[in-house]
Amino acid sequence: MWVDGEERAPRLVLRFAIFTALGLALATAAIVLFVRQESTIHSQRYAVDRTHFATEAVLKPELRPEDLKARPSAKRRRELDRLFEDRVLLEGIREITLYGATGRATYSTAPGAVGRRAPEQHLREALGGAAVSDVHGSRDGTRVLRTYVPVVLGSNRTMGVAAFEQDYAPIAAAGNRSGWLVGGVLEGALLLLFLIFAPVLLRVTSRIRRHIAEVQHVATHDEVTSTLNRQGFRHAVEGKLASRQPATLLLLDLNGFSEINQAFGSDSGDALLAEVAARLRRDLTECELIARLGEDEFGLLLSGSDPADVALVASRAQESLAPPFLVDGIRVAVSAGMGAAVLEKHGTDFTTVLRRATVALSVAKSNGRMDVEIYDPSLEIDDLSRVALVAELRDALDTGQLLVYYQPQADLLTRQVRGVEALLRWQHPTRGLIAAGEFIAVAERSGIAKELRRFVLETSARHWREWESVGLNLELAVNLSAIDMLDVSLPDEIADLLDRYSIPPWNLVLEITERTLSGDERRTRQVADRLHELGVRLAIDDFGTGYSSLSSLRRFPIQLVKLDRSLLADAPGDAAAEAIASGSVEMAHAIGACVVAEGVETREQWTFVYTLGCDIAQGYLVGRP
Ligand code: C2E
Ligand code: CA
Ligand code: CA
């Protein structure tokens, strides 16, 4: 299953916290080092000051110039030993050595040091009047601080240098101590800060992550149906393509949804879509994904590519949609057209697979099929010419290539023309005059039907008015598509038309086919009833082509029944056709309808339909459109 948040939310706050902690730790380390250094220097200076003090307070008054010139006598050495023992070798001062101006040691508390030379550099600086010190390892492995102090005696002359050796450990320890103290306090404060801010940081992080997840959800989901949207579907299909597992993309497009949307409003339309999605999700459990790709178009992703499995899912989808939907308390039947394309086989990228599934879908829809059409390259040609036709048809409407022809209808009793049927023609720039039969089915499924209806109604009403003005009072029959009868705005449109052209309602006949009435009966009847209330007459066209019986039409306010010309093609002569024709006439009369015989081409047929009891004849014998 594809999950949200393919791009994970960056751990911004965590990163910030880590960098801050690192930065602060570095700063703390620097401060600790600095403090340690400073404090060591301070301790060292203190130690040096002590040697200065010792020199001033003890050596200056007690030493004699001879002590520094040459090795003192044994008696004097004992005196000096005692002096240093008692007054200088205290508080960490471990050793003292006296050097003469020549740099040679004349006396030392350490055995064996006498006669050694002081380091040149230190000697020179100390003889110059400055105290110098350095740290180095001593003989016993510990570290010592050695300080060279000038010894000024008597007439303020620097007679030599006294070298003090002190334990360095306490000095270093003092530095470390203050370093650790400062560091500890700083780290403690830092830790405290983090403890205080951690929950805040966590909250902020989770809020940011939630927000990012929301944004991602909105970007990949459809609000109305809570399914994936096109973008999300694309992601998923691309993932599937990358995994190279066999899968099929199934497109499902609702029939007549825009009419429902128009009739009930988009809120109800949305509710219906949500219900459709919910049913598909509930019933098509083998579907990996359901997405809403367009207004009333859904995309499903099935694993596997076996046509039998795809067909099974398709029929389950149709079953799932079969129970009527409740829209504003009205039961509405919804069906769908379906097309499928197999991943890899029919395309290796999302766009191609989707386009090919769309081709299959449009072929399925234009053939009015309820089962699924699976893509095949041969469909492409068919679809392209159809698509081109629709595009051209729109153009034709705008550039006045569409015309309305009229075919006369004669009263079988009086032999007088009493009405005409309006038939659409297309004066195509290259293909010549095209009859309605060749393009009306395509137009009906392409969403252009409504514009065609308006055009035919408007044109024929205008013509009717012209005929009327020259004294011709004719019945005008206009054909309607199945879709027109689902359009609840149709009655108002007709009322307005009659009003504008002052056509008595009884003069207008609207022809619908049986098939139209077998659709969403509830809504079609609502429209039919309102047209009937206007006083307009309704005719059942192409009757006898086998969709339903007259008895099922009883519920509709029908005034005319038009016997399909196929019934006459064989009759007279074919007993079965004759029987069906005469039975139909009887039944039509029984529900109080007039009967129009279509396709009357010969005198024999005229006589035949006359003897059957038909009322009106239409066909080439009476007149071509
Ligand atoms: P339809 O309503 O049954 O129209 C009669 C069709 O039969 C017309 O074809 C007409 O030219 C043809 N026809 C008339 N008399 C004869 C005859 O004696 N013999 C033969 N063989 N044919 C005859 P057309 O004009 O091609 O129309 C075909 C269908 O297209 C119509 O069938 C109708 O269902 C539909 N149609 C035509 N105009 C419109 C329109 O304006 N709107 C809608 N929605 N459908 C239309
Ligand atoms: Ca007709
Ligand atoms: Ca007909």
XYZ file of C-alpha atoms and ligand atoms in Angstrom:
673
model
C 0.000 0.000 0.000
C 1.222 3.411 -0.848
C 1.599 5.627 2.150
C 1.767 9.353 2.572
C 4.889 11.321 3.097
C 7.197 9.802 0.591
C 9.412 12.758 1.280
C 9.793 12.592 5.025
C 9.460 15.753 7.024
C 12.952 17.075 7.767
C 13.907 16.828 11.436
C 14.475 20.556 11.513
C 14.154 21.051 15.208
C 16.281 18.040 16.041
C 18.963 19.257 13.702
C 18.772 22.675 15.264
C 19.095 21.161 18.726
C 22.111 19.070 17.769
C 23.910 21.948 16.138
C 23.166 24.234 19.052
C 24.384 21.629 21.535
C 27.551 21.060 19.558
C 28.197 24.770 19.252
C 27.617 25.339 22.936
C 29.778 22.358 23.873
C 32.625 23.737 21.783
C 32.195 27.139 23.342
C 32.182 25.546 26.792
C 35.334 23.584 26.011
C 37.033 26.778 24.842
C 35.956 28.607 27.979
C 37.105 25.732 30.200
C 40.505 25.624 28.502
C 40.844 29.350 28.735
C 39.875 29.405 32.401
C 42.281 26.561 33.135
C 45.079 28.285 31.327
C 44.423 31.593 33.044
C 44.188 29.967 36.386
C 47.391 27.982 35.828
C 49.178 31.158 34.807
C 47.789 32.821 37.885
C 48.986 30.015 40.176
C 52.343 29.979 38.482
C 52.686 33.696 38.947
C 51.848 33.248 42.584
C 54.507 30.584 42.897
C 57.075 32.824 41.206
C 56.073 35.676 43.493
C 56.825 33.450 46.432
C 60.327 32.809 45.200
C 60.752 36.557 44.812
C 59.565 37.014 48.326
C 61.910 34.320 49.587
C 64.771 35.973 47.756
C 63.959 39.408 49.152
C 63.084 38.323 52.664
C 65.592 35.528 53.275
C 68.406 35.466 50.729
C 69.086 39.192 50.538
C 69.730 39.737 54.268
C 71.408 36.380 54.902
C 73.531 35.662 51.824
C 77.008 36.962 51.442
C 78.655 37.807 48.109
C 81.239 35.001 48.668
C 78.474 32.427 48.766
C 77.958 33.124 45.073
C 81.508 33.498 44.005
C 82.811 30.075 44.970
C 81.806 26.916 46.737
C 81.358 27.873 50.451
C 83.214 26.165 53.228
C 81.724 23.173 54.970
C 80.796 25.276 57.986
C 79.110 27.880 55.827
C 77.311 25.144 53.870
C 75.853 23.791 57.111
C 74.686 27.300 58.019
C 73.080 27.704 54.635
C 71.524 24.232 54.838
C 69.843 25.179 58.078
C 68.762 28.562 56.792
C 67.070 27.144 53.713
C 65.673 24.187 55.609
C 63.984 26.446 58.128
C 62.887 29.329 56.043
C 62.741 28.532 52.354
C 62.105 24.857 51.705
C 58.444 25.154 52.675
C 55.116 24.961 50.846
C 56.201 22.965 47.855
C 59.650 24.507 47.315
C 61.740 21.375 47.029
C 65.120 22.607 46.038
C 67.190 25.728 45.847
C 70.435 26.181 43.960
C 72.673 29.258 43.891
C 74.534 30.161 40.728
C 77.313 32.679 40.549
C 77.589 35.357 37.845
C 79.607 32.861 35.780
C 76.614 30.513 35.749
C 78.185 27.747 37.789
C 76.338 26.396 40.846
C 78.160 27.224 44.094
C 75.607 25.798 46.486
C 72.488 23.599 46.266
C 70.167 21.867 48.735
C 70.173 18.951 46.290
C 73.187 16.718 46.475
C 75.469 16.660 43.439
C 74.170 19.873 41.883
C 77.163 22.030 42.810
C 79.426 22.805 39.880
C 76.663 22.398 37.277
C 75.907 25.227 34.895
C 72.597 27.054 34.751
C 70.852 27.077 31.379
C 72.368 29.906 29.355
C 69.187 31.691 28.351
C 67.624 31.672 31.820
C 70.898 32.745 33.390
C 71.241 35.682 31.072
C 67.713 36.895 31.656
C 67.925 36.448 35.426
C 71.275 38.227 35.615
C 69.588 40.992 33.580
C 67.166 41.442 36.501
C 64.088 39.432 35.432
C 62.690 36.334 37.092
C 62.151 33.502 34.590
C 60.509 30.189 35.043
C 59.771 27.035 33.127
C 58.133 23.673 33.691
C 59.852 20.381 33.077
C 60.116 16.855 34.283
C 62.246 16.225 37.279
C 64.461 13.264 38.054
C 61.746 11.421 39.987
C 59.294 11.691 37.091
C 57.025 14.410 38.516
C 56.750 17.807 36.927
C 58.448 20.798 38.500
C 58.396 24.536 38.106
C 61.877 25.993 38.085
C 62.245 29.694 38.719
C 65.453 31.691 38.259
C 65.529 34.823 40.372
C 68.329 37.441 40.359
C 70.117 37.740 43.692
C 70.889 41.383 44.426
C 73.160 41.976 47.376
C 74.794 44.914 49.129
C 75.442 47.696 46.661
C 72.445 46.652 44.552
C 74.567 44.518 42.331
C 73.234 41.330 40.876
C 75.671 38.863 42.265
C 74.124 35.731 40.864
C 70.951 33.719 40.419
C 68.908 31.601 42.781
C 67.035 28.714 41.191
C 63.969 27.443 43.059
C 62.412 24.161 42.156
C 58.763 23.689 43.112
C 56.263 20.884 42.740
C 54.154 21.681 39.731
C 51.259 19.314 40.627
C 49.466 21.669 43.065
C 49.750 24.553 40.591
C 48.282 22.491 37.742
C 45.648 21.086 40.078
C 44.524 24.598 40.995
C 44.103 25.416 37.281
C 42.230 22.195 36.610
C 40.010 22.768 39.566
C 38.742 26.121 38.386
C 38.478 24.810 34.797
C 36.286 21.917 35.853
C 34.257 24.142 38.097
C 33.466 26.636 35.340
C 32.899 23.825 32.834
C 30.638 21.953 35.204
C 28.517 25.008 35.915
C 28.214 25.797 32.189
C 27.353 22.238 31.211
C 24.852 22.048 34.038
C 23.174 25.232 32.838
C 23.140 23.872 29.304
C 21.611 20.603 30.401
C 18.976 22.454 32.372
C 18.160 24.590 29.319
C 17.760 21.477 27.211
C 15.587 19.825 29.810
C 13.359 22.871 29.811
C 13.270 23.218 26.044
C 13.131 19.559 25.078
C 9.345 19.221 25.443
C 8.846 22.515 23.605
C 11.150 21.368 20.819
C 9.358 18.053 20.636
C 5.986 19.750 20.396
C 7.190 22.082 17.676
C 8.707 19.176 15.763
C 5.583 17.115 15.875
C 3.456 20.095 14.888
C 5.669 20.773 11.883
C 5.579 17.110 10.907
C 1.823 16.994 11.250
C 1.525 20.107 9.136
C 3.758 18.676 6.425
C 1.750 15.455 6.457
C -1.440 17.493 6.084
C -0.071 19.459 3.174
C 1.029 16.235 1.519
C -2.350 14.671 2.143
C -4.181 17.599 0.589
C -1.858 17.533 -2.399
C -2.484 13.867 -3.108
C -6.096 13.374 -2.044
C -9.483 14.359 -3.302
C -11.529 16.325 -0.822
C -14.931 15.177 -2.014
C -14.362 11.416 -2.007
C -11.361 11.184 0.363
C -9.672 8.981 -2.196
C -6.380 9.746 -3.872
C -6.491 12.440 -6.505
C -4.813 12.390 -9.875
C -1.468 13.391 -8.393
C -1.594 10.690 -5.732
C -2.727 8.134 -8.281
C 0.154 9.069 -10.552
C 2.616 8.478 -7.695
C 1.133 5.088 -6.958
C 1.000 3.939 -10.566
C 4.547 5.116 -11.129
C 5.585 3.136 -8.043
C 3.842 0.086 -9.458
C 5.529 0.556 -12.821
C 8.893 0.788 -11.103
C 8.251 -2.431 -9.170
C 7.483 -4.187 -12.478
C 4.693 -6.204 -10.900
C 1.821 -7.026 -13.263
C -1.043 -4.572 -12.792
C -3.967 -3.070 -14.652
C -5.277 0.465 -14.635
C -9.053 0.517 -14.806
C -10.887 3.729 -15.600
C -14.481 4.134 -14.589
C -16.571 7.022 -15.837
C -20.105 7.620 -14.605
C -22.837 7.981 -17.187
C -24.898 11.151 -17.133
C -23.240 12.618 -14.056
C -23.116 16.166 -15.356
C -26.880 16.076 -15.828
C -27.308 14.941 -12.256
C -24.969 17.683 -11.122
C -26.935 20.220 -13.102
C -30.284 18.981 -11.935
C -29.532 18.586 -8.242
C -26.710 21.041 -7.728
C -23.052 20.389 -7.133
C -23.412 19.660 -3.408
C -25.697 16.744 -4.149
C -23.414 15.782 -7.020
C -20.484 15.712 -4.601
C -22.436 13.614 -2.131
C -23.207 11.162 -4.907
C -19.539 10.964 -5.889
C -18.558 10.340 -2.282
C -21.129 7.532 -2.110
C -19.854 6.067 -5.380
C -16.297 6.077 -4.013
C -17.445 4.543 -0.736
C -19.286 1.729 -2.520
C -16.340 0.987 -4.796
C -14.015 0.910 -1.821
C -16.369 -1.389 0.062
C -17.075 -3.813 -2.773
C -13.863 -3.893 -4.762
C -11.562 -5.151 -2.059
C -9.169 -6.648 -4.582
C -8.470 -3.152 -5.887
C -5.201 -1.810 -4.623
C -6.226 1.782 -5.085
C -9.194 3.926 -5.892
C -8.652 7.493 -7.011
C -10.815 10.263 -8.385
C -9.170 11.545 -11.531
C -11.701 13.923 -12.954
C -15.217 15.186 -12.352
C -16.896 11.785 -12.514
C -13.930 9.679 -13.504
C -12.357 7.154 -11.152
C -9.095 5.313 -11.554
C -8.585 1.866 -10.046
C -5.366 -0.075 -9.820
C -5.676 -3.872 -9.888
C -2.829 -6.253 -9.409
C -2.508 -8.769 -12.195
C -3.252 -8.439 -15.866
C -5.531 -11.398 -16.640
C -8.415 -10.049 -18.784
C -10.821 -12.414 -17.035
C -9.935 -10.932 -13.644
C -10.274 -7.405 -14.979
C -13.677 -8.253 -16.428
C -14.727 -9.721 -13.093
C -13.750 -6.580 -11.197
C -15.558 -4.491 -13.794
C -18.759 -6.441 -13.408
C -18.456 -6.204 -9.627
C -18.084 -2.445 -9.998
C -21.230 -2.290 -12.101
C -23.086 -4.391 -9.504
C -21.809 -2.152 -6.764
C -23.288 0.894 -8.495
C -26.523 -0.838 -9.441
C -28.667 -0.108 -6.370
C -30.126 3.376 -6.894
C -28.446 6.295 -5.134
C -30.453 8.639 -2.983
C -29.929 12.180 -4.204
C -32.014 14.782 -2.378
C -34.422 12.026 -1.455
C -34.758 10.933 -5.072
C -33.574 7.524 -6.192
C -31.148 7.930 -9.056
C -29.683 5.098 -11.089
C -25.996 5.403 -11.902
C -24.025 3.284 -14.301
C -20.535 3.634 -15.642
C -18.410 3.024 -18.684
C -15.085 1.293 -18.114
C -11.819 1.032 -19.957
C -8.594 -0.620 -18.930
C -4.937 -0.700 -19.903
C -2.257 -3.065 -18.641
C 0.868 -1.592 -17.079
C 4.084 -2.385 -18.957
C 2.190 -4.027 -21.804
C 0.302 -0.915 -22.878
C 2.708 1.693 -21.591
C 5.733 2.088 -19.388
C 4.840 5.512 -18.026
C 1.754 6.802 -16.259
C 0.679 9.200 -18.995
C 0.699 6.551 -21.703
C -1.110 3.939 -19.615
C -3.736 6.478 -18.598
C -4.197 7.726 -22.148
C -4.669 4.212 -23.457
C -7.134 3.347 -20.714
C -8.976 6.538 -21.709
C -9.099 5.406 -25.330
C -10.577 2.067 -24.216
C -13.015 3.903 -21.963
C -14.262 6.206 -24.675
C -14.769 3.298 -27.047
C -16.712 1.451 -24.336
C -18.823 4.527 -23.681
C -19.516 5.295 -27.300
C -20.718 1.735 -27.764
C -22.849 2.070 -24.646
C -21.171 -0.963 -23.152
C -21.568 -1.931 -19.536
C -18.592 -4.276 -19.480
C -14.993 -3.187 -19.613
C -13.136 -2.493 -22.812
C -9.474 -3.447 -22.563
C -7.113 -1.383 -24.636
C -6.077 -2.668 -28.014
C -4.142 -0.710 -30.647
C -7.006 -1.188 -33.108
C -9.220 0.944 -30.849
C -6.928 3.870 -31.401
C -8.000 4.570 -34.986
C -11.652 4.339 -34.103
C -11.227 6.661 -31.182
C -9.117 9.194 -33.009
C -11.633 9.623 -35.793
C -14.359 9.924 -33.184
C -12.457 12.515 -31.226
C -11.766 14.387 -34.426
C -15.439 14.196 -35.299
C -16.491 15.718 -31.998
C -13.970 18.524 -32.373
C -15.208 19.173 -35.881
C -18.792 19.084 -34.725
C -18.184 21.848 -32.231
C -16.640 23.822 -35.008
C -19.608 23.061 -37.235
C -21.972 24.525 -34.640
C -19.985 27.743 -34.474
C -19.540 28.162 -38.223
C -23.088 27.379 -39.291
C -22.386 24.039 -40.982
C -25.346 22.485 -39.202
C -28.771 22.579 -40.820
C -32.219 21.299 -40.007
C -34.079 19.348 -42.672
C -37.763 18.548 -42.445
C -39.492 15.369 -43.450
C -43.221 15.594 -44.088
C -45.771 13.417 -42.320
C -49.109 12.697 -44.036
C -52.478 11.926 -42.501
C -53.372 8.450 -43.779
C -57.061 9.361 -43.883
C -56.972 12.765 -45.552
C -53.642 12.213 -47.371
C -52.754 15.746 -46.383
C -49.378 16.702 -44.896
C -50.101 17.590 -41.303
C -46.649 17.782 -39.796
C -42.899 17.589 -40.219
C -40.063 15.932 -38.325
C -36.955 18.028 -37.843
C -33.820 16.094 -38.770
C -30.328 17.376 -38.239
C -27.888 17.606 -41.142
C -24.255 18.560 -41.325
C -23.036 20.325 -44.403
C -19.426 19.193 -44.026
C -16.847 21.220 -46.003
C -15.133 18.131 -47.410
C -17.429 15.194 -46.743
C -20.590 16.824 -48.062
C -24.011 16.505 -46.477
C -23.942 14.087 -43.521
C -27.224 12.654 -42.175
C -27.915 12.700 -38.430
C -27.623 8.931 -38.207
C -23.911 9.166 -38.863
C -22.927 11.493 -36.090
C -25.732 11.855 -33.571
C -24.681 8.824 -31.503
C -21.167 10.196 -31.114
C -22.478 13.657 -30.297
C -24.763 12.237 -27.627
C -21.798 10.759 -25.778
C -19.475 13.684 -26.088
C -21.279 16.314 -24.086
C -22.203 18.364 -27.116
C -25.721 16.912 -27.242
C -27.247 19.757 -25.277
C -25.923 22.363 -27.661
C -27.223 20.375 -30.617
C -30.638 20.110 -28.962
C -30.787 23.861 -28.425
C -29.749 24.457 -32.004
C -32.410 22.151 -33.469
C -35.165 23.441 -31.177
C -34.337 27.065 -31.838
C -33.952 26.646 -35.605
C -37.087 24.600 -36.116
C -39.163 26.897 -33.899
C -38.029 29.862 -35.981
C -38.962 28.036 -39.168
C -42.308 27.023 -37.729
C -43.032 30.689 -37.052
C -42.194 31.541 -40.705
C -44.499 28.813 -42.012
C -47.220 29.941 -39.672
C -46.894 33.460 -40.961
C -47.630 32.238 -44.500
C -50.622 30.231 -43.367
C -49.080 26.800 -42.873
C -50.114 25.275 -39.571
C -47.964 22.212 -39.045
C -47.162 19.848 -36.254
C -43.463 20.011 -35.537
C -41.684 16.881 -34.320
C -38.217 17.223 -32.771
C -35.990 14.340 -31.668
C -34.557 14.248 -28.166
C -31.645 12.226 -26.847
C -31.852 10.041 -23.777
C -29.692 12.561 -21.967
C -32.156 15.369 -22.701
C -34.858 13.579 -20.760
C -32.658 13.529 -17.655
C -32.227 17.275 -17.838
C -34.739 18.801 -15.465
C -34.194 22.209 -17.040
C -35.661 20.929 -20.321
C -39.327 21.745 -19.516
C -38.465 25.362 -18.727
C -36.424 25.589 -21.882
C -39.356 24.279 -23.948
C -41.847 26.576 -22.221
C -39.630 29.521 -22.995
C -39.277 28.443 -26.617
C -43.039 28.065 -27.118
C -43.534 31.419 -25.539
C -40.962 33.268 -27.613
C -42.201 31.878 -30.951
C -45.861 31.769 -29.898
C -46.195 28.092 -30.760
C -49.293 26.391 -29.366
C -47.917 23.542 -27.197
C -50.031 20.951 -28.974
C -48.131 21.693 -32.206
C -44.865 20.484 -30.741
C -44.070 16.778 -30.580
C -40.976 15.599 -28.757
C -39.710 12.231 -29.912
C -37.978 9.976 -27.447
C -36.974 6.351 -27.801
C -38.028 3.477 -25.613
C -34.450 3.163 -24.515
C -34.627 6.624 -22.993
C -37.495 5.549 -20.776
C -35.728 2.447 -19.565
C -32.986 4.543 -17.941
C -33.536 6.510 -14.781
C -37.275 6.113 -14.842
C -37.969 8.347 -11.892
C -36.227 11.384 -13.311
C -37.261 10.813 -16.904
C -40.850 10.596 -15.760
C -40.525 13.781 -13.798
C -39.361 15.557 -16.954
C -41.980 13.825 -19.117
C -44.775 14.780 -16.716
C -43.751 18.411 -16.693
C -43.585 18.491 -20.487
C -47.023 16.927 -20.559
C -48.314 19.591 -18.189
C -47.069 22.206 -20.642
C -49.350 20.633 -23.236
C -46.483 19.401 -25.379
C -46.956 15.930 -26.893
C -44.517 13.069 -26.479
C -43.853 10.413 -29.096
C -42.186 7.053 -28.664
C -39.742 6.749 -31.550
C -38.489 3.571 -33.203
C -41.161 1.526 -31.492
C -40.870 -2.201 -32.049
C -37.106 -2.374 -32.003
C -37.463 -4.522 -28.955
C -36.635 -2.592 -25.855
C -39.830 -2.705 -23.906
C -43.471 -3.405 -24.202
C -46.145 -0.814 -24.575
C -47.521 -1.769 -21.191
C -44.366 -0.515 -19.510
C -44.861 2.786 -21.322
C -48.284 3.216 -19.778
C -46.744 5.090 -16.906
C -45.619 7.804 -19.298
C -47.885 10.429 -20.838
C -47.464 9.247 -24.445
C -49.617 10.654 -27.274
C -47.827 9.201 -30.277
C -46.164 5.926 -31.119
C -43.861 5.757 -34.139
C -43.571 2.259 -35.564
C -39.990 1.630 -36.545
C -39.368 1.300 -40.231
C -37.762 -2.121 -39.728
C -41.259 -3.464 -39.043
C -42.331 -2.278 -42.483
C -39.214 -3.379 -44.309
C -40.479 -6.965 -44.221
C -44.202 -6.322 -44.147
C -46.400 -6.783 -45.987
C -45.489 -10.346 -46.691
C -43.771 -11.487 -43.528
C -46.404 -12.886 -41.219
C -44.462 -12.313 -38.003
C -43.661 -8.681 -38.856
C -47.286 -8.124 -39.798
C -48.437 -9.576 -36.503
C -46.076 -7.429 -34.455
C -47.093 -4.337 -36.432
C -50.796 -4.920 -36.007
C -50.406 -5.820 -32.338
C -48.454 -2.622 -31.722
C -51.101 -0.512 -33.427
C -53.789 -2.068 -31.293
C -51.887 -1.550 -28.088
C -51.016 2.044 -28.980
C -54.634 2.804 -29.626
C -55.519 1.100 -26.376
C -53.447 3.630 -24.412
C -55.001 6.406 -26.484
C -51.973 7.162 -28.654
C -51.819 8.019 -32.349
C -49.709 5.709 -34.513
C -47.142 7.023 -37.003
C -45.748 4.532 -39.524
C -42.137 5.243 -40.369
C -40.278 4.298 -43.515
C -43.239 4.201 -45.837
C -41.486 3.960 -49.189
C -44.026 2.209 -51.410
C -47.729 2.310 -52.204
C -48.017 -1.261 -50.851
C -46.634 -0.164 -47.549
C -48.973 2.810 -47.523
C -51.945 0.548 -48.056
C -50.660 -1.898 -45.510
C -50.234 0.668 -42.737
C -53.584 2.195 -43.688
C -55.335 -1.154 -43.258
C -53.469 -1.730 -39.990
C -55.178 1.370 -38.662
C -52.154 3.666 -38.466
C -52.959 7.348 -38.370
C -49.959 9.020 -39.952
C -47.373 7.952 -42.553
C -43.802 9.162 -42.814
C -41.278 8.018 -45.405
C -39.789 8.590 -48.808
C -43.158 7.959 -50.449
C -44.552 11.032 -48.736
C -41.327 12.960 -49.004
C -37.632 12.828 -48.269
C -36.280 15.058 -45.512
P -35.474 8.780 -36.656
O -36.042 9.691 -35.648
O -36.063 7.441 -36.779
O -35.460 9.579 -37.998
C -35.825 9.058 -39.191
C -34.645 8.645 -39.959
O -35.055 7.777 -41.024
C -33.954 9.836 -40.628
O -32.591 9.560 -40.736
C -34.588 9.850 -41.984
O -33.789 10.435 -42.980
C -34.764 8.366 -42.266
N -35.907 8.115 -43.152
C -37.042 8.819 -43.267
N -37.897 8.239 -44.151
C -37.270 7.122 -44.567
C -37.658 6.119 -45.505
O -38.711 6.089 -46.125
N -36.786 5.091 -45.702
C -35.574 5.087 -45.065
N -34.749 4.071 -45.339
N -35.186 6.020 -44.198
C -36.034 7.050 -43.943
P -31.558 10.535 -40.116
O -31.916 11.903 -40.427
O -30.225 10.024 -40.478
O -31.753 10.380 -38.596
C -31.364 9.239 -37.961
C -31.713 9.306 -36.516
O -30.969 10.343 -35.893
C -33.130 9.695 -36.266
O -33.928 8.579 -36.359
C -33.092 10.269 -34.916
O -33.172 9.251 -33.947
C -31.741 10.898 -34.871
N -31.853 12.334 -35.080
C -32.060 12.995 -36.216
N -32.093 14.333 -35.980
C -31.920 14.490 -34.664
C -31.897 15.616 -33.795
O -32.053 16.761 -34.188
N -31.699 15.372 -32.478
C -31.569 14.104 -31.994
N -31.367 13.943 -30.701
N -31.601 13.028 -32.773
C -31.792 13.216 -34.103
Ca -37.510 10.589 -34.912
Ca -37.668 6.545 -35.859
